[in-house]
CSV table of C-alpha atoms in Angstrom, one decimal:
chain,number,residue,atom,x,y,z
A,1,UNK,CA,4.6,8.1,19.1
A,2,UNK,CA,5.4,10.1,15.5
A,3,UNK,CA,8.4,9.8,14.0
A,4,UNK,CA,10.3,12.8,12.2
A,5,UNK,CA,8.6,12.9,8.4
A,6,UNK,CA,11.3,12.0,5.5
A,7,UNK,CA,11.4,13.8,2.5
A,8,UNK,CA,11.6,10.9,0.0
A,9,UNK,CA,11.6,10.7,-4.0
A,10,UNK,CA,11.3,8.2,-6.6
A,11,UNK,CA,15.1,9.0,-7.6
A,12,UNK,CA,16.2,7.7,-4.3
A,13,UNK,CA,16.2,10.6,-2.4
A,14,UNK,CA,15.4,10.2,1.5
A,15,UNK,CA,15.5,6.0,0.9
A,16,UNK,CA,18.4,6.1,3.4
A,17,UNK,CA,17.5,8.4,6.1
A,18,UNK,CA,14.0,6.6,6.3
A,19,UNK,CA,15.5,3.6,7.1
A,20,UNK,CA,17.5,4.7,9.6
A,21,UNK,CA,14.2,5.8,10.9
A,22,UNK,CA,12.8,2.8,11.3
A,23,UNK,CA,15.9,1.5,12.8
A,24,UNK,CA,15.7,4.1,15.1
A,25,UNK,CA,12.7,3.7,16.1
A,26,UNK,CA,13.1,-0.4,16.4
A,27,UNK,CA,15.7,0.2,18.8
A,28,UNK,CA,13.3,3.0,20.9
A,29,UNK,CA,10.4,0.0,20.9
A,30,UNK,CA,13.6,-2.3,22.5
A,31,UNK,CA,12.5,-4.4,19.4
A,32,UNK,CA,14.3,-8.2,19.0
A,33,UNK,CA,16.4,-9.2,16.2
A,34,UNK,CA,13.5,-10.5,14.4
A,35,UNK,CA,10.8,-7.7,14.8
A,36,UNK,CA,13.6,-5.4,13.8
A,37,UNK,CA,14.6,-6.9,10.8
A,38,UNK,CA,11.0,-7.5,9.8
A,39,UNK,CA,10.0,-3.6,10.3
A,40,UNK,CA,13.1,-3.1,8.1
A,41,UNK,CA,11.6,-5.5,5.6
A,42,UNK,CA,8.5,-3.6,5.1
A,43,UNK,CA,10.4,-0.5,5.1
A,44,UNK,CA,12.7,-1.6,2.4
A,45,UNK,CA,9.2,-3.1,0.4
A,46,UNK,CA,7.5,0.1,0.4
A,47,UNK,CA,10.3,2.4,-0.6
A,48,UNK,CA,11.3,-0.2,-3.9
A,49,UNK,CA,7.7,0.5,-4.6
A,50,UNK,CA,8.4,4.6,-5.0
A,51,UNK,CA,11.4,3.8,-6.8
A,52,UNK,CA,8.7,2.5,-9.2
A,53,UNK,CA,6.4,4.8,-9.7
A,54,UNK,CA,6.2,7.0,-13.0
A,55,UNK,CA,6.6,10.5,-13.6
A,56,UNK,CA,7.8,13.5,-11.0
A,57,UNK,CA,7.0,11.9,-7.7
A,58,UNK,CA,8.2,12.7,-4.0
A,59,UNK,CA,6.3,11.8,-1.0
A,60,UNK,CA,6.8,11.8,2.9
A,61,UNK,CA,7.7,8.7,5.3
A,62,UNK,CA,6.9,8.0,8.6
A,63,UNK,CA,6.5,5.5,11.5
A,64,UNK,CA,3.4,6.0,13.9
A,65,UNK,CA,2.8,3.6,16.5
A,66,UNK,CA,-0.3,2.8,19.2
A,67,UNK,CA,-0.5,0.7,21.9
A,68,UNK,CA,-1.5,-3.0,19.8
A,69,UNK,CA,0.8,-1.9,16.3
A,70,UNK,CA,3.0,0.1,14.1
A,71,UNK,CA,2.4,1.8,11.4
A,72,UNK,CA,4.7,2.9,8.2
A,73,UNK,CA,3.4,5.6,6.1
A,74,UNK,CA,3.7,7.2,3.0
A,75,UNK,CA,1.9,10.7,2.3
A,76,UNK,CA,1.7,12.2,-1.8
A,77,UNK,CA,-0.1,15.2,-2.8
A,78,UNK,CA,-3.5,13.8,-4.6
A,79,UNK,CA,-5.7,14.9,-7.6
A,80,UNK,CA,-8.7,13.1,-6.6
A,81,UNK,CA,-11.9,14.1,-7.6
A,82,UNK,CA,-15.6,13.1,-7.3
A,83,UNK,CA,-15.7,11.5,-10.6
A,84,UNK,CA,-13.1,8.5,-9.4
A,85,UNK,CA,-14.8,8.1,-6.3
A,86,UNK,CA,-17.7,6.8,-8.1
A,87,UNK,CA,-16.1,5.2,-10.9
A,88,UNK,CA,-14.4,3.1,-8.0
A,89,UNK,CA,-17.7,2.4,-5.9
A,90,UNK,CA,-19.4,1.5,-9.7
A,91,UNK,CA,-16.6,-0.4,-11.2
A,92,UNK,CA,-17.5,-4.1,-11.4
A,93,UNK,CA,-15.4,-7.0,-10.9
A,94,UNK,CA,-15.8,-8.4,-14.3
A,95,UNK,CA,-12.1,-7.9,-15.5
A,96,UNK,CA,-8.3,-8.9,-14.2
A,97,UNK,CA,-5.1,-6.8,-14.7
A,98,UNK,CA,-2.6,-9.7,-15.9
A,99,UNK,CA,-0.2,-6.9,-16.7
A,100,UNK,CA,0.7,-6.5,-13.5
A,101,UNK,CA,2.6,-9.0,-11.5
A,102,UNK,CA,3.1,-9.2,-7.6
A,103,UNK,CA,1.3,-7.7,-4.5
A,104,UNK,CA,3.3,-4.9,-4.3
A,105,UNK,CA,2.8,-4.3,-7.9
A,106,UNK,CA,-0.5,-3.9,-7.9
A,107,UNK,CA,-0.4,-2.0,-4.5
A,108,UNK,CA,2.0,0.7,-6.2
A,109,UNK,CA,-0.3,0.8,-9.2
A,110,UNK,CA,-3.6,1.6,-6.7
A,111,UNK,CA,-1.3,4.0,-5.2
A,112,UNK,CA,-0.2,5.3,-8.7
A,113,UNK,CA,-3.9,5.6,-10.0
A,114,UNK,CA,-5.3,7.5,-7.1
A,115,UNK,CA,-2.3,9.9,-7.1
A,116,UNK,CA,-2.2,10.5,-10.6
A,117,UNK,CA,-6.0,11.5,-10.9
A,118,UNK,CA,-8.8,10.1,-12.4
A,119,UNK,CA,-8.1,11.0,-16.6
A,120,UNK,CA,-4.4,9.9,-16.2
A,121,UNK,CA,-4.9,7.0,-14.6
A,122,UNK,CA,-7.8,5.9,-16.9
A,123,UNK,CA,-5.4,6.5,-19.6
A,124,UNK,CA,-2.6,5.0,-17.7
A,125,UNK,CA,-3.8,1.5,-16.8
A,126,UNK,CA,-7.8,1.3,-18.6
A,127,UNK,CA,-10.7,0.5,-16.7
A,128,UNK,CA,-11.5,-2.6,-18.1
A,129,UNK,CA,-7.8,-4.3,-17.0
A,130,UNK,CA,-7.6,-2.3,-13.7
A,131,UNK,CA,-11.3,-2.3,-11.8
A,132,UNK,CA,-11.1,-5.8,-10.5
A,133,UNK,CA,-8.4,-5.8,-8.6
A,134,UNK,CA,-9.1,-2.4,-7.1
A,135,UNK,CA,-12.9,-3.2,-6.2
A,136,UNK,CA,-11.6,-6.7,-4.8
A,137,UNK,CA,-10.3,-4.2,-1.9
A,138,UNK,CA,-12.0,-1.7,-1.7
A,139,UNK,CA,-14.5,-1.0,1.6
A,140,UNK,CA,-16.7,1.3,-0.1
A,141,UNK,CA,-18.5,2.2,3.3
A,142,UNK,CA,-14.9,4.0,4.4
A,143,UNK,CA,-14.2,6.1,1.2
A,144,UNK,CA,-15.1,9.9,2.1
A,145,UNK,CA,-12.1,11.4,4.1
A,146,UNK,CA,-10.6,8.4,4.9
A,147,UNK,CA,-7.4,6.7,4.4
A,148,UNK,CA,-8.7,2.8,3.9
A,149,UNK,CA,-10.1,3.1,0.3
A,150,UNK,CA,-8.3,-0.2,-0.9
A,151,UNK,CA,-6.9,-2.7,1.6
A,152,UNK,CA,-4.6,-6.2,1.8
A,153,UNK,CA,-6.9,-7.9,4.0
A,154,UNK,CA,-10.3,-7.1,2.3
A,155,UNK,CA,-8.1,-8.4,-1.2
A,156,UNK,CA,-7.1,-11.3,0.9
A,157,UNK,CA,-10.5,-12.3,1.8
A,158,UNK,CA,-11.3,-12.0,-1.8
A,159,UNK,CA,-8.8,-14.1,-3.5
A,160,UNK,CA,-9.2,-16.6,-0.6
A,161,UNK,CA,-13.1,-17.3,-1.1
A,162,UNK,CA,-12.8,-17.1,-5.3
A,163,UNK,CA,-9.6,-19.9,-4.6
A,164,UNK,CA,-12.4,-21.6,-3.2
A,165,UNK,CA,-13.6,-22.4,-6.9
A,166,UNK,CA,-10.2,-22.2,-8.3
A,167,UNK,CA,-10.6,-18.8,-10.3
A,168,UNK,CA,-8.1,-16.8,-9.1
A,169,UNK,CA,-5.2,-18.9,-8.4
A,170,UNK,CA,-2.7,-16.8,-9.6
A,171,UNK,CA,-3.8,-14.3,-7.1
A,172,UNK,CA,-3.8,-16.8,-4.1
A,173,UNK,CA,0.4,-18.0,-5.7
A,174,UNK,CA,0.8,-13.8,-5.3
A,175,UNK,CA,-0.2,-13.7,-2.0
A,176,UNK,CA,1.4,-16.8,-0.7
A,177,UNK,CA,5.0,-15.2,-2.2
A,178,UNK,CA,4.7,-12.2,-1.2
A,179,UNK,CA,6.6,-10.5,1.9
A,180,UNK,CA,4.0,-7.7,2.4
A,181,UNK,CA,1.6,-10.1,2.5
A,182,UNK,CA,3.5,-12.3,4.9
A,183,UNK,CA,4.3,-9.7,7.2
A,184,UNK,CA,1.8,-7.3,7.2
A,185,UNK,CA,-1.1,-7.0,9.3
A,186,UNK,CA,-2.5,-5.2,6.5
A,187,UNK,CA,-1.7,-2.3,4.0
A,188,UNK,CA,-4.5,0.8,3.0
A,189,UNK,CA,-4.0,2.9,-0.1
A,190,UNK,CA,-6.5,5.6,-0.2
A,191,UNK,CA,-7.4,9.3,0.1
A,192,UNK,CA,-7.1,11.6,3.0
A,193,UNK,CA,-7.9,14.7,2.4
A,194,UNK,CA,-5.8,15.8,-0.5
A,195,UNK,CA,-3.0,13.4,0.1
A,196,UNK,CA,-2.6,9.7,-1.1
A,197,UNK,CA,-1.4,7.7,1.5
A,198,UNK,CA,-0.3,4.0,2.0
A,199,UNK,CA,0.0,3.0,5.8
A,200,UNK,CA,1.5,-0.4,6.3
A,201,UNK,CA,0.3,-1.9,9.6
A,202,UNK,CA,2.2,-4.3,11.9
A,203,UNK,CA,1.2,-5.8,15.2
A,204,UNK,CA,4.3,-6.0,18.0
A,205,UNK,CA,5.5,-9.2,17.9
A,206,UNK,CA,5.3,-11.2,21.0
């Protein structure tokens, strides 16, 4: 099943009709109080985060589902080229972004920097203070054509064998606050195609 796509902008356009899409479809899956309100919770997560994001932006939103999950996306025309697919697969894991504060944060800056192209978002955010979080998701074997460049459960995996050794602490506190990462089965941000997309992923609750 496909919801309708939702026209939706960074100055709040479509923020209320998408909702009532996922409401909609909620009631269609005969979802619980609880599995409702935490669909809407992710909802409400991902469309703060393009209220966020910098410069002329509008995207479409959607709820896809299968027969094990859910899935909430958002689509944005892309300027990707070659040249930041291999600065990605290159970039080490030398540096941290401490400018940057939250999960969601950091997911709406990877969504920013792939969407925004590889000079702007070199200028934007600086490789040195950006490449380890990014590499700390990324599945390099899935990044031509595909939508799971960067994802929360390869950056979980991270942060939870580095807390091992007490390095990335702040990372783990992040995680352990954070409602996307609480609800979420896990989140991509990556290319497909020419689009950007984020796809939020939630199991049916039991």
């Amino acid at each position: 099943m496909k919801t309708k796509e939702v026209y939706v902008s960074n100055d709040g356009t479509g923020r209320d009709e998408a909702l009532e899409v996922v409401e909609q479809y909620s009631f269609s899956r005969g979802f619980d109080k609880k599995p409702r309100l935490h669909a809407r919770l992710l909802a409400e997560e991902l469309l703060g985060m393009v209220s966020e994001i910098t410069g002329k932006f509008y995207a479409y939103f959607w709820v896809e589902d299968n027969d094990t999950a859910y899935m909430l996306h958002l689509s944005a025309q892309s300027e990707m080229n070659t040249k930041k697919y291999d600065m990605l697969l290159d970039s080490s894991t030398s540096g941290k972004n401490s400018a940057v504060k939250g999960i969601m944060g950091k997911i709406r800056n990877a969504f920013e920097y792939y969407w925004k192209g590889y000079k702007e978002g070199m200028d934007s955010y600086g490789l040195a203070d950006y490449e380890s979080f990014l590499t700390y998701g990324i599945n390099s074997d899935s990044m031509a054509g595909s939508s799971g460049v960067w994802t929360l459960t390869q950056y979980r995996t991270a942060v939870v064998n580095e807390n091992e050794n007490n390095e990335y602490s702040q990372e783990w506190d992040e995680l352990e606050r954070s409602i996307i990462a609480n609800l979420a089965d896990d989140v991509s941000v990556g290319i497909k195609g020419d689009k950007v997309e984020i796809i939020i992923t939630k199991k049916y609750e039991q």
